[in-house]
Short mmCIF file of C-alpha atoms in Angstrom, two decimals:
data_model
loop_
_atom_site.label_atom_id
_atom_site.label_comp_id
_atom_site.label_asym_id
_atom_site.label_seq_id
_atom_site.Cartn_x
_atom_site.Cartn_y
_atom_site.Cartn_z
CA UNK V 118 -146.21 97.12 -88.49
CA UNK V 119 -149.01 99.05 -90.06
CA UNK V 120 -151.71 101.46 -89.03
CA UNK V 121 -154.74 99.59 -87.66
CA UNK V 122 -152.75 96.86 -85.91
CA UNK V 123 -153.17 96.03 -82.27
CA UNK V 124 -150.01 96.01 -80.21
CA UNK V 125 -148.72 96.03 -76.74
CA UNK V 126 -145.41 97.71 -75.16
CA UNK V 127 -142.84 95.09 -73.95
CA UNK V 128 -141.28 97.64 -71.55
CA UNK V 129 -144.55 98.22 -69.76
CA UNK V 130 -145.13 94.42 -69.28
CA UNK V 131 -147.77 94.22 -72.04
CA UNK V 132 -150.27 95.76 -69.65
CA UNK V 133 -152.41 97.78 -72.05
CA UNK V 134 -153.57 97.05 -75.43
CA UNK V 135 -153.09 99.79 -78.10
CA UNK V 136 -154.03 100.31 -81.77
CA UNK V 137 -151.50 102.07 -84.05
CA UNK V 138 -153.21 105.21 -85.40
CA UNK V 139 -150.29 106.94 -87.00
CA UNK V 140 -146.68 106.43 -88.09
CA UNK V 141 -144.15 109.30 -88.09
CA UNK V 142 -140.50 109.65 -89.16
CA UNK V 143 -138.01 111.17 -86.63
CA UNK V 144 -134.24 111.17 -87.15
CA UNK V 145 -134.63 108.27 -89.56
CA UNK V 146 -136.61 106.16 -87.12
CA UNK V 147 -140.25 105.17 -87.29
CA UNK V 148 -142.43 106.52 -84.32
CA UNK V 149 -145.58 104.72 -83.76
CA UNK V 150 -148.48 106.73 -82.44
CA UNK V 151 -150.66 104.44 -80.27
CA UNK V 152 -154.24 104.85 -78.87
CA UNK V 153 -155.40 102.83 -75.91
CA UNK V 154 -158.32 100.44 -76.58
CA UNK V 155 -159.96 100.89 -73.11
CA UNK V 156 -157.88 103.74 -71.60
CA UNK V 157 -158.10 107.32 -72.98
CA UNK V 158 -154.51 107.49 -73.66
CA UNK V 159 -152.34 108.55 -76.64
CA UNK V 160 -148.80 107.23 -76.61
CA UNK V 161 -145.63 106.83 -78.91
CA UNK V 162 -143.22 104.14 -79.27
CA UNK V 163 -140.24 102.81 -81.14
CA UNK V 164 -141.02 99.46 -83.15
CA UNK V 165 -138.48 97.61 -80.98
CA UNK V 166 -140.76 97.94 -77.93
CA UNK V 167 -143.97 96.91 -79.64
CA UNK V 168 -145.39 93.35 -80.15
CA UNK V 169 -148.36 92.55 -82.37
CA UNK V 170 -151.32 91.03 -80.76
CA UNK V 171 -154.89 89.86 -81.85
CA UNK V 172 -157.72 92.42 -81.52
CA UNK V 173 -159.24 90.46 -78.67
CA UNK V 174 -155.92 90.40 -76.62
CA UNK V 175 -156.33 91.74 -73.08
CA UNK V 176 -153.20 92.82 -71.05
CA UNK V 177 -153.10 92.67 -67.37
CA UNK V 178 -154.70 96.14 -66.78
CA UNK V 179 -157.16 95.44 -69.64
CA UNK V 180 -158.45 92.23 -67.96
CA UNK V 181 -158.68 93.91 -64.54
CA UNK V 182 -160.79 96.75 -65.88
CA UNK V 183 -162.83 94.54 -68.27
CA UNK V 184 -163.86 92.67 -65.36
CA UNK V 185 -164.91 95.95 -63.67
CA UNK V 186 -166.81 97.00 -66.71
CA UNK V 187 -168.95 93.88 -66.73
CA UNK V 188 -169.61 94.12 -63.02
CA UNK V 189 -170.64 97.73 -63.35
CA UNK V 190 -173.18 96.96 -66.03
CA UNK V 191 -174.41 93.86 -64.01
CA UNK V 192 -174.68 95.98 -60.90
CA UNK V 193 -176.45 98.75 -62.60
CA UNK V 194 -179.05 96.57 -64.11
CA UNK V 195 -179.63 94.76 -60.84
CA UNK V 196 -180.11 98.12 -58.84
CA UNK V 197 -182.21 99.52 -61.53
CA UNK V 198 -184.62 96.67 -61.22
CA UNK V 199 -185.08 97.68 -57.63
CA UNK V 200 -185.07 101.37 -58.40
CA UNK V 201 -187.89 101.78 -60.86
CA UNK V 202 -190.71 100.93 -58.33
CA UNK V 203 -193.00 103.89 -57.32
CA UNK V 204 -191.33 105.74 -54.56
CA UNK V 205 -194.72 106.82 -53.07
CA UNK V 206 -197.52 104.32 -53.59
CA UNK V 207 -201.15 104.90 -53.09
CA UNK V 208 -203.20 101.76 -52.43
CA UNK V 209 -204.52 101.85 -56.12
CA UNK V 210 -201.07 102.08 -57.63
CA UNK V 211 -199.50 99.52 -55.30
CA UNK V 212 -201.97 97.03 -56.94
CA UNK V 213 -201.03 98.04 -60.41
CA UNK V 214 -197.21 98.26 -60.39
CA UNK V 215 -197.20 96.98 -64.03
CA UNK V 216 -198.82 100.36 -65.00
CA UNK V 217 -195.97 102.39 -63.61
CA UNK V 218 -193.35 103.51 -66.34
CA UNK V 219 -190.38 105.82 -66.17
CA UNK V 220 -188.05 108.03 -68.24
CA UNK V 221 -184.40 108.29 -67.48
CA UNK V 222 -182.46 111.47 -68.09
CA UNK V 223 -181.43 112.19 -71.72
CA UNK V 224 -177.79 112.27 -72.43
CA UNK V 225 -175.65 114.38 -74.89
CA UNK V 226 -172.05 112.80 -75.03
CA UNK V 227 -169.57 115.02 -76.97
CA UNK V 228 -166.14 113.28 -77.35
CA UNK V 229 -162.96 114.38 -79.03
CA UNK V 230 -162.37 110.86 -80.11
CA UNK V 231 -164.90 109.11 -82.40
CA UNK V 232 -163.62 105.54 -81.67
CA UNK V 233 -164.16 105.94 -77.94
CA UNK V 234 -167.56 107.74 -78.60
CA UNK V 235 -168.68 104.51 -80.50
CA UNK V 236 -167.65 102.23 -77.61
CA UNK V 237 -169.61 104.49 -75.15
CA UNK V 238 -172.75 104.63 -77.33
CA UNK V 239 -172.76 100.81 -77.45
CA UNK V 240 -172.77 100.72 -73.51
CA UNK V 241 -175.41 103.38 -73.46
CA UNK V 242 -177.62 101.21 -75.61
CA UNK V 243 -176.88 98.15 -73.60
CA UNK V 244 -177.93 100.21 -70.34
CA UNK V 245 -181.15 101.24 -72.14
CA UNK V 246 -180.17 104.98 -71.96
CA UNK V 247 -181.36 107.58 -74.44
CA UNK V 248 -177.95 109.04 -75.57
CA UNK V 249 -176.86 111.11 -78.54
CA UNK V 250 -173.25 111.11 -79.51
CA UNK V 251 -171.40 113.71 -81.32
CA UNK V 252 -167.65 113.68 -82.10
CA UNK V 253 -166.20 117.16 -81.76
CA UNK V 254 -162.45 117.96 -81.30
CA UNK V 255 -161.60 119.25 -77.98
CA UNK V 256 -160.50 122.73 -79.07
CA UNK V 257 -163.83 123.07 -80.92
CA UNK V 258 -166.03 122.06 -78.08
CA UNK V 259 -166.36 125.41 -76.50
CA UNK V 260 -167.58 127.05 -79.76
CA UNK V 261 -170.02 124.28 -80.84
CA UNK V 262 -171.37 122.74 -77.67
CA UNK V 263 -174.29 125.28 -77.10
CA UNK V 264 -175.78 124.68 -80.59
CA UNK V 265 -175.85 120.80 -79.91
CA UNK V 266 -177.39 121.34 -76.58
CA UNK V 267 -180.10 123.56 -77.87
CA UNK V 268 -181.01 121.07 -80.65
CA UNK V 269 -180.86 117.97 -78.38
CA UNK V 270 -182.20 119.43 -75.09
CA UNK V 271 -180.41 116.82 -72.77
CA UNK V 272 -180.58 116.51 -69.10
CA UNK V 273 -176.95 115.51 -68.95
CA UNK V 274 -174.06 116.64 -71.01
CA UNK V 275 -170.75 114.86 -71.18
CA UNK V 276 -167.59 116.66 -72.53
CA UNK V 277 -164.55 114.41 -72.93
CA UNK V 278 -161.73 113.33 -75.34
CA UNK V 279 -158.07 113.35 -74.67
CA UNK V 280 -155.96 115.26 -72.23
CA UNK V 281 -152.67 115.01 -70.32
CA UNK V 282 -150.18 116.70 -68.12
CA UNK V 283 -147.14 118.09 -69.86
CA UNK V 284 -144.17 115.95 -68.91
CA UNK V 285 -142.09 117.34 -66.00
CA UNK V 286 -144.93 119.27 -64.58
CA UNK V 287 -144.70 120.24 -60.82
CA UNK V 288 -147.70 122.72 -60.75
CA UNK V 289 -150.95 120.76 -61.25
CA UNK V 290 -153.13 123.77 -60.89
CA UNK V 291 -151.55 125.65 -63.87
CA UNK V 292 -153.72 125.15 -66.87
CA UNK V 293 -150.79 125.91 -69.17
CA UNK V 294 -149.45 122.44 -68.07
CA UNK V 295 -152.46 120.54 -69.73
CA UNK V 296 -153.06 119.70 -73.25
CA UNK V 297 -156.87 120.12 -73.38
CA UNK V 298 -158.18 120.93 -69.90
CA UNK V 299 -158.66 124.59 -70.86
CA UNK V 300 -161.09 123.58 -73.65
CA UNK V 301 -163.15 121.55 -71.28
CA UNK V 302 -163.33 124.31 -68.83
CA UNK V 303 -164.31 126.86 -71.54
CA UNK V 304 -167.07 124.50 -72.67
CA UNK V 305 -168.36 124.25 -69.13
CA UNK V 306 -168.34 127.95 -68.80
CA UNK V 307 -170.47 128.22 -71.97
CA UNK V 308 -173.05 125.75 -70.63
CA UNK V 309 -173.19 127.23 -67.34
CA UNK V 310 -173.75 130.82 -68.86
CA UNK V 311 -176.67 129.15 -70.72
CA UNK V 312 -178.17 127.31 -67.65
CA UNK V 313 -176.59 127.93 -64.29
CA UNK V 314 -178.62 125.21 -62.37
CA UNK V 315 -176.57 122.16 -61.44
CA UNK V 316 -180.04 120.17 -61.08
CA UNK V 317 -181.44 121.30 -64.39
CA UNK V 318 -178.38 120.63 -66.54
CA UNK V 319 -175.85 118.01 -65.19
CA UNK V 320 -172.39 118.17 -66.69
CA UNK V 321 -169.55 115.74 -66.80
CA UNK V 322 -166.29 117.03 -68.12
CA UNK V 323 -162.73 115.99 -68.41
CA UNK V 324 -160.41 113.35 -69.74
CA UNK V 325 -157.18 111.55 -68.64
CA UNK V 326 -155.21 113.55 -66.24
CA UNK V 327 -157.46 116.65 -66.70
CA UNK V 328 -157.46 119.62 -64.23
CA UNK V 329 -160.06 118.38 -61.97
CA UNK V 330 -160.36 121.28 -59.56
CA UNK V 331 -160.61 123.94 -62.29
CA UNK V 332 -163.29 122.01 -64.24
CA UNK V 333 -165.34 121.79 -61.02
CA UNK V 334 -164.86 125.38 -60.36
CA UNK V 335 -166.08 126.17 -63.92
CA UNK V 336 -169.49 124.46 -63.05
CA UNK V 337 -169.19 120.75 -63.87
CA UNK V 338 -171.08 118.46 -61.61
CA UNK V 339 -168.46 115.80 -62.17
CA UNK V 340 -164.97 115.85 -63.50
CA UNK V 341 -161.63 113.94 -63.94
CA UNK V 342 -158.95 113.50 -62.77
CA UNK V 343 -158.52 114.00 -58.98
CA UNK V 344 -155.18 112.23 -59.01
CA UNK V 345 -154.30 112.94 -62.66
CA UNK V 346 -154.51 109.42 -63.64
CA UNK V 347 -155.64 107.69 -66.82
CA UNK V 348 -159.52 107.18 -66.88
CA UNK V 349 -161.35 104.43 -68.65
CA UNK V 350 -163.40 105.14 -71.64
CA UNK V 351 -166.48 104.13 -70.12
CA UNK V 352 -166.24 106.09 -66.85
CA UNK V 353 -168.45 109.09 -68.09
CA UNK V 354 -170.98 106.42 -69.15
CA UNK V 355 -171.27 104.92 -65.65
CA UNK V 356 -171.63 108.51 -64.11
CA UNK V 357 -174.51 109.26 -66.44
CA UNK V 358 -176.22 105.93 -65.83
CA UNK V 359 -176.29 106.55 -61.95
CA UNK V 360 -177.70 110.19 -62.58
CA UNK V 361 -180.07 109.24 -65.32
CA UNK V 362 -181.77 106.45 -63.36
CA UNK V 363 -182.07 108.12 -59.91
CA UNK V 364 -185.43 109.75 -59.23
CA UNK V 365 -185.70 113.48 -59.43
CA UNK V 366 -186.73 113.75 -55.81
CA UNK V 367 -183.46 112.08 -54.66
CA UNK V 368 -179.97 113.58 -54.40
CA UNK V 369 -177.40 110.99 -55.66
CA UNK V 370 -174.60 110.16 -53.38
CA UNK V 371 -171.45 111.25 -54.80
CA UNK V 372 -169.69 108.13 -53.20
CA UNK V 373 -172.25 105.92 -55.07
CA UNK V 374 -171.56 107.62 -58.43
CA UNK V 375 -167.88 107.14 -58.09
CA UNK V 376 -168.09 103.60 -56.89
CA UNK V 377 -170.11 102.78 -59.97
CA UNK V 378 -167.15 103.92 -62.43
CA UNK V 379 -164.16 101.81 -63.50
CA UNK V 380 -161.35 104.00 -62.42
CA UNK V 381 -162.73 104.95 -58.95
CA UNK V 382 -161.94 107.77 -56.70
CA UNK V 383 -158.47 108.47 -58.28
CA UNK V 384 -159.90 109.10 -61.64
CA UNK V 385 -163.47 110.66 -61.02
CA UNK V 386 -165.01 113.05 -58.56
CA UNK V 387 -167.78 115.56 -58.29
CA UNK V 388 -170.66 117.22 -56.29
CA UNK V 389 -174.07 116.12 -54.98
CA UNK V 390 -176.56 116.11 -57.81
CA UNK V 391 -180.12 115.42 -58.13
CA UNK V 392 -181.48 112.49 -60.15
CA UNK V 393 -183.10 112.70 -63.56
CA UNK V 394 -185.44 109.74 -63.59
CA UNK V 395 -189.10 110.64 -63.70
CA UNK V 396 -191.86 107.96 -62.91
CA UNK V 397 -195.17 108.10 -64.78
CA UNK V 398 -198.63 106.44 -64.41
CA UNK V 399 -200.46 104.86 -66.11
CA UNK V 400 -198.46 103.12 -68.78
CA UNK V 401 -200.09 103.27 -72.29
CA UNK V 402 -201.67 99.92 -73.28
CA UNK V 403 -200.43 100.44 -76.82
CA UNK V 404 -196.60 100.52 -76.05
CA UNK V 405 -194.81 97.41 -75.28
#
């Protein structure tokens, strides 16, 4: 087996599709480093437990969550069609709805994994969201995030990548038991020192199994992972979509945001947050 090939783990019932991203030697045995295609997970395995599959193969969990992705995109587009109408119509405006336009919130998505970032950017585009993506290693995010925020001037910032609980952990509130949670927390602190308003700068932070409570305490609006589960790579995208397309005079229901994600209540949580969608009138006759 070679780097770049797609595989499943037989011992796990071939539930998740992985890509081989590295091969290491340990005690004269090859250890294959694997990255989940849909889930933000890095794992390792011996060759005996792996089976090659085509790049379009979908394991049981992949199929379940792929159907949820398609449903979330469909639901977002349907609800958006209802949501872009003027919230307070004068008699004149009600007769000229075609002249009403709107601008959703602008997103800066910082990801420690370039392949997941690429996947997210494709879906942002599909959802017609203005999103800028930057790949930055988790440990570098606290040092670099503010420069990108000042340059991009986003309404919503995503800080994600890889994380995980150290094997054998019993104290889930000790940051020393997490691989990268402390970096997400440091980056959130940097942003909140720059802009303390939860409504002006909306922050999503965390990855698989991240220390949810500490990230929220640092100042994030939304975070992962309440139950220390794996999150889907598109979970942050669907959080952003809900915030970006909710009017600024409305507070988004936290339950609605979570229901719009792939992983749901076990993977994502947060606080009440004001929307970022601004209506305008009239629409320019020179823009399609």
